[in-house]
Short mmCIF file of C-alpha atoms in Angstrom, two decimals:
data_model
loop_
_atom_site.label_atom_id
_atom_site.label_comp_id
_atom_site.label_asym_id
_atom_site.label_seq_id
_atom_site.Cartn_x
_atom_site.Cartn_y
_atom_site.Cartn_z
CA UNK A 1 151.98 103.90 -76.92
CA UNK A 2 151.48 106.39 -79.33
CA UNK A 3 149.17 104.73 -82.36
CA UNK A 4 146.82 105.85 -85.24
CA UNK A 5 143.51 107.14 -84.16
CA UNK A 6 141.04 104.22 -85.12
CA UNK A 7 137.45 103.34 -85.02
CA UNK A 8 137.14 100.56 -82.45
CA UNK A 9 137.40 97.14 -84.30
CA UNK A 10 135.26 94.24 -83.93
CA UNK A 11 137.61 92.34 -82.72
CA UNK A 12 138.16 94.88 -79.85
CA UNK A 13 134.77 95.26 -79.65
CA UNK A 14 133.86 91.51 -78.56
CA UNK A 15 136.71 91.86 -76.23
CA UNK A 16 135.36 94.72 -74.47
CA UNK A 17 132.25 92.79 -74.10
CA UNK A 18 133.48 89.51 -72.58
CA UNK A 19 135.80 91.79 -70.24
CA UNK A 20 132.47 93.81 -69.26
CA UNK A 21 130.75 90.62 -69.06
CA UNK A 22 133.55 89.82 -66.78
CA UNK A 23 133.53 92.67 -64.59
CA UNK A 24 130.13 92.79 -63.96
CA UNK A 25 129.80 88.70 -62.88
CA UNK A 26 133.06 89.31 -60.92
CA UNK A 27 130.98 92.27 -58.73
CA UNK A 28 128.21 90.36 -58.26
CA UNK A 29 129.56 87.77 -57.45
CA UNK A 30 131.70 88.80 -54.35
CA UNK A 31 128.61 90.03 -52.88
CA UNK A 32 127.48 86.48 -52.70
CA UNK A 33 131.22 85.01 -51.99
CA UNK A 34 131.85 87.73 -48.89
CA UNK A 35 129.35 87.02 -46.21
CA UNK A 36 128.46 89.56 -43.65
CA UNK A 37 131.52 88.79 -41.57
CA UNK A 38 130.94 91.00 -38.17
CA UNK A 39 135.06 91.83 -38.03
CA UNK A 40 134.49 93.79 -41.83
CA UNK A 41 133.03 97.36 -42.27
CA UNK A 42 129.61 97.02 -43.82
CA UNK A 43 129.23 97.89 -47.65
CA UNK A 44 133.09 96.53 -48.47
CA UNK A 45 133.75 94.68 -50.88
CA UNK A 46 136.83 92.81 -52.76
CA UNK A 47 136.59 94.88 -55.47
CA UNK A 48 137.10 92.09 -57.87
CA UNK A 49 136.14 93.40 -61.19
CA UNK A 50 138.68 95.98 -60.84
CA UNK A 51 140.75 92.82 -61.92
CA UNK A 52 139.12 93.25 -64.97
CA UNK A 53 139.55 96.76 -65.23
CA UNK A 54 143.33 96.52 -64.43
CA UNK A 55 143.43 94.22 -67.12
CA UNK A 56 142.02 96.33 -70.10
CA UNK A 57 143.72 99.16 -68.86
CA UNK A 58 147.23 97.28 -69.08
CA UNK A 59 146.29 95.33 -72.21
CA UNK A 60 144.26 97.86 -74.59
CA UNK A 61 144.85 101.69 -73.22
CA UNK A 62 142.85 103.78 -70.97
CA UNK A 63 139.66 104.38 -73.25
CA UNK A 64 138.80 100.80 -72.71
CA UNK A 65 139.15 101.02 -69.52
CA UNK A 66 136.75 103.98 -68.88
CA UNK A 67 134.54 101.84 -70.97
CA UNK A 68 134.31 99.10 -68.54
CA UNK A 69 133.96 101.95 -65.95
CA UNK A 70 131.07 103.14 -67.40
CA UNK A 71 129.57 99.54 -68.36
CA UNK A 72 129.90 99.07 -64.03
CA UNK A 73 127.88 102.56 -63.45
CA UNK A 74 125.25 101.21 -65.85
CA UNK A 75 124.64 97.98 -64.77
CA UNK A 76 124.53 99.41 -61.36
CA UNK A 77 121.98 101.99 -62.45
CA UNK A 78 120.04 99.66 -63.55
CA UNK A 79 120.04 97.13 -61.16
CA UNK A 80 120.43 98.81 -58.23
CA UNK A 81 119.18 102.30 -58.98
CA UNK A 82 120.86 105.96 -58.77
CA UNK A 83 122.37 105.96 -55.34
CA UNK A 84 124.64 102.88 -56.04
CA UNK A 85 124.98 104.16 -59.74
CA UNK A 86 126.59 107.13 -58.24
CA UNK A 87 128.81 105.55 -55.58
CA UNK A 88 130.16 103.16 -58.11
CA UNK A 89 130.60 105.82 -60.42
CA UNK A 90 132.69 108.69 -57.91
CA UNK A 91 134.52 105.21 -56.83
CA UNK A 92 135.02 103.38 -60.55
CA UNK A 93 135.88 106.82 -62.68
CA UNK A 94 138.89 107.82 -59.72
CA UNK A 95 139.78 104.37 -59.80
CA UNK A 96 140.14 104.23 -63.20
CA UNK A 97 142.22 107.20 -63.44
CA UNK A 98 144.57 106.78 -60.81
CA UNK A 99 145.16 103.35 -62.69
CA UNK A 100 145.88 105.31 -66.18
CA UNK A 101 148.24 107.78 -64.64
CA UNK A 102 150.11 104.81 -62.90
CA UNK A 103 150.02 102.38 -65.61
CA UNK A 104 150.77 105.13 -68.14
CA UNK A 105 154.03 106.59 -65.89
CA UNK A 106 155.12 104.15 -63.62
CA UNK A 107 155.69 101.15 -64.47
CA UNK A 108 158.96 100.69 -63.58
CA UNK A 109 158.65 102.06 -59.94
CA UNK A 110 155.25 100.03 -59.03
CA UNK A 111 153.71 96.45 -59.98
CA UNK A 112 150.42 95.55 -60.20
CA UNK A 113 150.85 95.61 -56.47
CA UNK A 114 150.95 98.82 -55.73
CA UNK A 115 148.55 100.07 -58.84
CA UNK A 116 145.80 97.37 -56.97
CA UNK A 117 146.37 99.27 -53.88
CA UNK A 118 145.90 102.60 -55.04
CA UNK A 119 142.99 101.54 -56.74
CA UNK A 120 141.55 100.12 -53.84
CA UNK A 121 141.95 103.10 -51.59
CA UNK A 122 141.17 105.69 -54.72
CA UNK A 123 137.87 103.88 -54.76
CA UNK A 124 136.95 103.76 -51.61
CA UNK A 125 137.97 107.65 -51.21
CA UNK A 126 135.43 108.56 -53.92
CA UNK A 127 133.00 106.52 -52.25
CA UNK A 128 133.12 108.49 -49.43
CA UNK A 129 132.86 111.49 -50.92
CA UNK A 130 130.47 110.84 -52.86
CA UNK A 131 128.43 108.84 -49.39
CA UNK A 132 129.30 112.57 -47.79
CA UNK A 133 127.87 114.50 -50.95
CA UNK A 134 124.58 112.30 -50.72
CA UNK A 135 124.07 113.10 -47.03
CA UNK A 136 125.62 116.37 -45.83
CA UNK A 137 127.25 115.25 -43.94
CA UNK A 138 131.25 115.27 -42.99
CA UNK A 139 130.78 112.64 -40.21
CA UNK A 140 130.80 109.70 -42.12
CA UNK A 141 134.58 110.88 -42.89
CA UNK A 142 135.15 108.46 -40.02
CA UNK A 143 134.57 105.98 -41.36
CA UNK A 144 137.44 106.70 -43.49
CA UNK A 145 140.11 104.95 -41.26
CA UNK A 146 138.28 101.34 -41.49
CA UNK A 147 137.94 101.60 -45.32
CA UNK A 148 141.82 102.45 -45.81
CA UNK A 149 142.46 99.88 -44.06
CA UNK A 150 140.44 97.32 -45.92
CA UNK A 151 141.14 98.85 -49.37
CA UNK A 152 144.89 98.15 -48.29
CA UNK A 153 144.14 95.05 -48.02
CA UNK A 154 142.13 93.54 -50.78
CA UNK A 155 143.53 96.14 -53.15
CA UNK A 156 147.34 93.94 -52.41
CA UNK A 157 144.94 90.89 -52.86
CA UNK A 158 144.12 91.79 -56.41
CA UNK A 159 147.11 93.49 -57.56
CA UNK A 160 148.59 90.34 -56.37
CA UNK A 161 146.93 88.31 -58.71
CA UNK A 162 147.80 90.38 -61.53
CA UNK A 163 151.52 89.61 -60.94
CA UNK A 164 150.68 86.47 -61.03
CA UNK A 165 147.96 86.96 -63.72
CA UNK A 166 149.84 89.08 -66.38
CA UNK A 167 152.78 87.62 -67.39
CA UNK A 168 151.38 85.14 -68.23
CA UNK A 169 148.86 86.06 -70.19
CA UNK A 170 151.48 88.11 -72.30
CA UNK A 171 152.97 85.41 -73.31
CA UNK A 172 149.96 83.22 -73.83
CA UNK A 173 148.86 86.12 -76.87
CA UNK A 174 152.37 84.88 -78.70
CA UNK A 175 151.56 81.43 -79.28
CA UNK A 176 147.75 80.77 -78.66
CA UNK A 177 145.27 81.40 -81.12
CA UNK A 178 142.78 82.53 -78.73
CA UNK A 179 144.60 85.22 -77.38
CA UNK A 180 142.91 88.14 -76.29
CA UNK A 181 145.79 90.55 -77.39
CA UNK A 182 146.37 91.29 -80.88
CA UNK A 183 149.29 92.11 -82.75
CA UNK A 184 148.71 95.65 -82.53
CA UNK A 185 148.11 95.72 -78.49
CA UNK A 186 151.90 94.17 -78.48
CA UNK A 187 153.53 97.16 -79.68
CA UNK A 188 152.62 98.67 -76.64
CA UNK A 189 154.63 97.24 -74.85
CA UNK B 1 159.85 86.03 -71.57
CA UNK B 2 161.05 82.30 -70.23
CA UNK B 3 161.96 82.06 -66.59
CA UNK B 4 160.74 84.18 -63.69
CA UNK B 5 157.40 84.52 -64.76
CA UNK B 6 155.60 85.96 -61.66
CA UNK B 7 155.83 89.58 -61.70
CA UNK B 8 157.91 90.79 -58.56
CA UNK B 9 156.98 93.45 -56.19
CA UNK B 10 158.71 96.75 -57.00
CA UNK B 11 160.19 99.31 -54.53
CA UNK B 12 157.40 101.79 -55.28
CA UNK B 13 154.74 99.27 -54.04
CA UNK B 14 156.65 98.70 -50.69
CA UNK B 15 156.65 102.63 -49.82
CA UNK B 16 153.39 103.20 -51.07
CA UNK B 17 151.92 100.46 -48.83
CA UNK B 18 154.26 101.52 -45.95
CA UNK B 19 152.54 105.38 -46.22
CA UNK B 20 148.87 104.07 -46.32
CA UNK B 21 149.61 101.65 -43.41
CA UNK B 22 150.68 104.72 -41.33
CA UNK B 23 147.81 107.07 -42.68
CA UNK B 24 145.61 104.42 -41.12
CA UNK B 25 147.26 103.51 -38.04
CA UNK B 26 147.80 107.60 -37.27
CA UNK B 27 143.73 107.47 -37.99
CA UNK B 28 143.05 104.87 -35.13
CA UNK B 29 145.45 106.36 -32.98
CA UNK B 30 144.62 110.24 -33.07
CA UNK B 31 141.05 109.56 -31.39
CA UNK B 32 142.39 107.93 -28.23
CA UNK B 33 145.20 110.61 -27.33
CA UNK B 34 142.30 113.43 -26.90
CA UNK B 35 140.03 111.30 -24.21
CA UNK B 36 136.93 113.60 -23.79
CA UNK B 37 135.16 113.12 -20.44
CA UNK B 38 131.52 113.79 -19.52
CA UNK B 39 128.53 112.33 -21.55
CA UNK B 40 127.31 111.41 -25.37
CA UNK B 41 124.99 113.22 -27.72
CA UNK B 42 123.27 111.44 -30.52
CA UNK B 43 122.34 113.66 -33.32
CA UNK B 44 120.24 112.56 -36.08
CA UNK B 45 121.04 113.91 -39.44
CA UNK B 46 117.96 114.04 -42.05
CA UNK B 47 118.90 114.49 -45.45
CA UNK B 48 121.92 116.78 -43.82
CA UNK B 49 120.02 118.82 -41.45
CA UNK B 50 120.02 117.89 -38.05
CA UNK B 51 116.82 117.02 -37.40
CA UNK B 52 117.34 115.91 -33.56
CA UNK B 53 119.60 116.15 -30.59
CA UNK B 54 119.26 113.89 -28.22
CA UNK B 55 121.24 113.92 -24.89
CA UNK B 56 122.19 110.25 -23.90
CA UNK B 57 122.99 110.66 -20.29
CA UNK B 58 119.61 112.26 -19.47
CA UNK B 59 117.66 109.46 -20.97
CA UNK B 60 115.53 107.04 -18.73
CA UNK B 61 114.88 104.71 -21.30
CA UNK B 62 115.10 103.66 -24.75
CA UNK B 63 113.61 106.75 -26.71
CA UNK B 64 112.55 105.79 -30.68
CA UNK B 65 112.43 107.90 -33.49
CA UNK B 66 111.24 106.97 -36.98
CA UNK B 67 112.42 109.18 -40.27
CA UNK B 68 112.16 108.26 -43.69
CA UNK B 69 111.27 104.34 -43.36
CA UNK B 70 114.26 104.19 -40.46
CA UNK B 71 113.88 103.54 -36.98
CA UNK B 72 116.11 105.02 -34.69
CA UNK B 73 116.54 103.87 -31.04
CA UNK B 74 118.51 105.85 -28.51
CA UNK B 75 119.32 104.48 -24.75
CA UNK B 76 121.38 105.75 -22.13
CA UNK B 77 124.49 104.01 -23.41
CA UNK B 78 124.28 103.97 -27.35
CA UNK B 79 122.41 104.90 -30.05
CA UNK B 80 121.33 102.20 -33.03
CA UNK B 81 119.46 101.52 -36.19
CA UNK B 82 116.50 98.99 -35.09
CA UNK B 83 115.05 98.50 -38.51
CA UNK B 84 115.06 100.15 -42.19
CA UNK B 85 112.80 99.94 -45.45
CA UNK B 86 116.22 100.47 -47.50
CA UNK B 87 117.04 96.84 -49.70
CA UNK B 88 120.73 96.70 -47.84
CA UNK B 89 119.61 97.41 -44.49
CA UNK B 90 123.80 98.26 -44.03
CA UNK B 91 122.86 100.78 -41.21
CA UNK B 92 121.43 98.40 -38.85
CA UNK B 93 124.27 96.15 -39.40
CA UNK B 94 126.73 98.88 -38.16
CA UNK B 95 125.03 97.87 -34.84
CA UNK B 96 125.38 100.14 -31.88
CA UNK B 97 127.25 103.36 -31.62
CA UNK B 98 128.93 103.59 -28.12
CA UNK B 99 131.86 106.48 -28.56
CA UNK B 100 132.31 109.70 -29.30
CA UNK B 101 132.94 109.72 -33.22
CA UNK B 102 131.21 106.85 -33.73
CA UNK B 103 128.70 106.98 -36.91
CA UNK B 104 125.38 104.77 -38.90
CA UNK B 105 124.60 106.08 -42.26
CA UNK B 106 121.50 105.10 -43.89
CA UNK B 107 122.57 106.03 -47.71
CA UNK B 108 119.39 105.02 -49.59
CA UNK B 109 117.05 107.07 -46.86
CA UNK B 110 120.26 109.92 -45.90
CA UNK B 111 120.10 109.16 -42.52
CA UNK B 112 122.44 109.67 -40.26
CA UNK B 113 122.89 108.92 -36.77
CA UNK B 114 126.05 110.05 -35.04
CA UNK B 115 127.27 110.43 -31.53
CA UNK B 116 129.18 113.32 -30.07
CA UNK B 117 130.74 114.13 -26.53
CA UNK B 118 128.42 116.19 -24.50
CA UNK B 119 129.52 120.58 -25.31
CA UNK B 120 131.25 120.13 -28.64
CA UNK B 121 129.62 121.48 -31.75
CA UNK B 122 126.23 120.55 -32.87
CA UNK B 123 126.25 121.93 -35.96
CA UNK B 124 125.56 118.89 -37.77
CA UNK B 125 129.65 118.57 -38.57
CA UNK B 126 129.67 121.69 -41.35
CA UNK B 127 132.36 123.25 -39.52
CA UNK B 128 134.38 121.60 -36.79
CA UNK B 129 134.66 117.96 -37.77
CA UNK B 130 136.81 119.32 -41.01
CA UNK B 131 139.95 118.75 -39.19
CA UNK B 132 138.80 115.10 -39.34
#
């Protein structure tokens, strides 16, 4: 995993902006694909884009990933001002690093399965806090139980689709010129 | 890489799954083996002081409170966002409160509307609800 430090390449460069392109359609979009379904907590969401993240993190290291991280804060920022900038950002940043510690260590215990899942819940965690932080208030830890709950399951939903996803996609990059893994992000393996 | 393409599901993603399912289901359970009797308090949280405590029981009507572009509607049986300035308007879709525990958050405004039994702490949560 180990490699020379680098300045980021162009190459990587227009990678990391289609897959923040990506990530950002992907999370607005499931606010138009989920509709306001009375059964689901309000404010979930599928958590799509973290697809995306996944994805870099597996394919290109953990400083790409942060990068889509903070690409998600940003856009949120700006789109939907500082109170969603920092929800997505306590959520996105302990997302991303409970990914990097699992990617990084256990691969051979967990799939994309169980990395999806702990995403999912390690997001929704920070969200809370960070909801908590922004009112001062400990009650909304209640809410806690209906957002595991959900996070268990649409984090299996896209860690599924990894499984499915990855492979795949690995060994596309051998024998397609338009892979989106180079040489270099093969020695990781 | 040829056959058996699909990644399969590894033994750490089975127990990890198995521990968060009974996180949560110990979560919904642990509220219904303490049953509190006697009444509901609404307290309405401003920007994490309590701004209001309202007794349910003793209300004769619908009593309505407006803070920070929300508007807050207590009755004798629940408590409930009616409206909000806030682009989401999540907190009136959390609909009524009706139990003990039960919680509306207005994020954009911090506004919080949450319901208590009748005698436990109204301290606004700083101290007791921890052990949640």
């Amino acid at each position: 995993m180990k490699k020379k430090k680098q300045p980021i390449t162009t190459a990587m460069l227009a990678r990391l902006g289609i897959l923040g392109a990506l990530a950002l359609v992907l999370s607005f979009l499931e606010t138009v694909l989920l509709p306001d379904l009375p059964l689901l907590p309000p404010g979930t969401k599928l958590g799509l884009s973290n697809v995306v993240t996944m994805l870099t993190c597996s394919l290109f290291g953990a400083v790409p990933a942060l990068y889509i991280t903070a690409l998600k804060v940003l856009f949120a920022l700006i789109t939907r001002g500082m109170t969603a900038a920092m929800m997505s950002g306590a959520g996105g940043v302990l997302a991303t690093l409970g990914m990097i510690l699992l990617l990084r260590t256990g691969q051979r215990v967990f799939s994309y399965f169980g990395v999806g899942v702990l995403c999912a819940v390690l997001h929704n965690a920070g969200q809370l806090f960070c909801a908590c932080l922004l009112t001062g208030s400990v009650y909304l830890l209640h809410y806690g139980k209906y957002l595991l709950l959900f996070a268990i399951f649409t984090g299996s939903l896209t860690g599924l689709m990894l499984n499915v996803v990855m492979p795949r996609l690995r060994q596309a990059e051998g024998n397609s010129q338009f892979a989106i893994c180079n040489s270099q992000s093969r020695d990781e393996r | 890489m040829k056959a058996d393409k699909t990644m399969r599901i590894k033994a750490g993603d089975v127990v990890l799954v198995a521990v968060l399912l009974l996180c949560c289901a110990a979560l919904f359970l642990a509220p219904h083996l303490k049953k509190q009797p006697g009444g509901l308090t609404a307290q309405l949280i401003v920007d994490g002081e309590v701004r209001e405590t309202v007794v349910l029981s003793s209300l004769d009507g619908e009593v309505t409170r407006t803070v920070n572009g929300c508007t807050v509607v207590f009755s004798p049986n629940d408590a409930r966002f009616e409206s909000a300035d806030c682009p989401d308007g999540l907190c009136v879709k959390q609909g009524r409160l009706k139990a003990a525990g039960d919680t509306a958050v207005c994020l954009p405004n911090r506004v919080v509307v949450t319901l208590i039994a009748d005698g436990e702490s109204t301290d606004g949560g700083k101290v007791d609800a921890v052990a949640y």
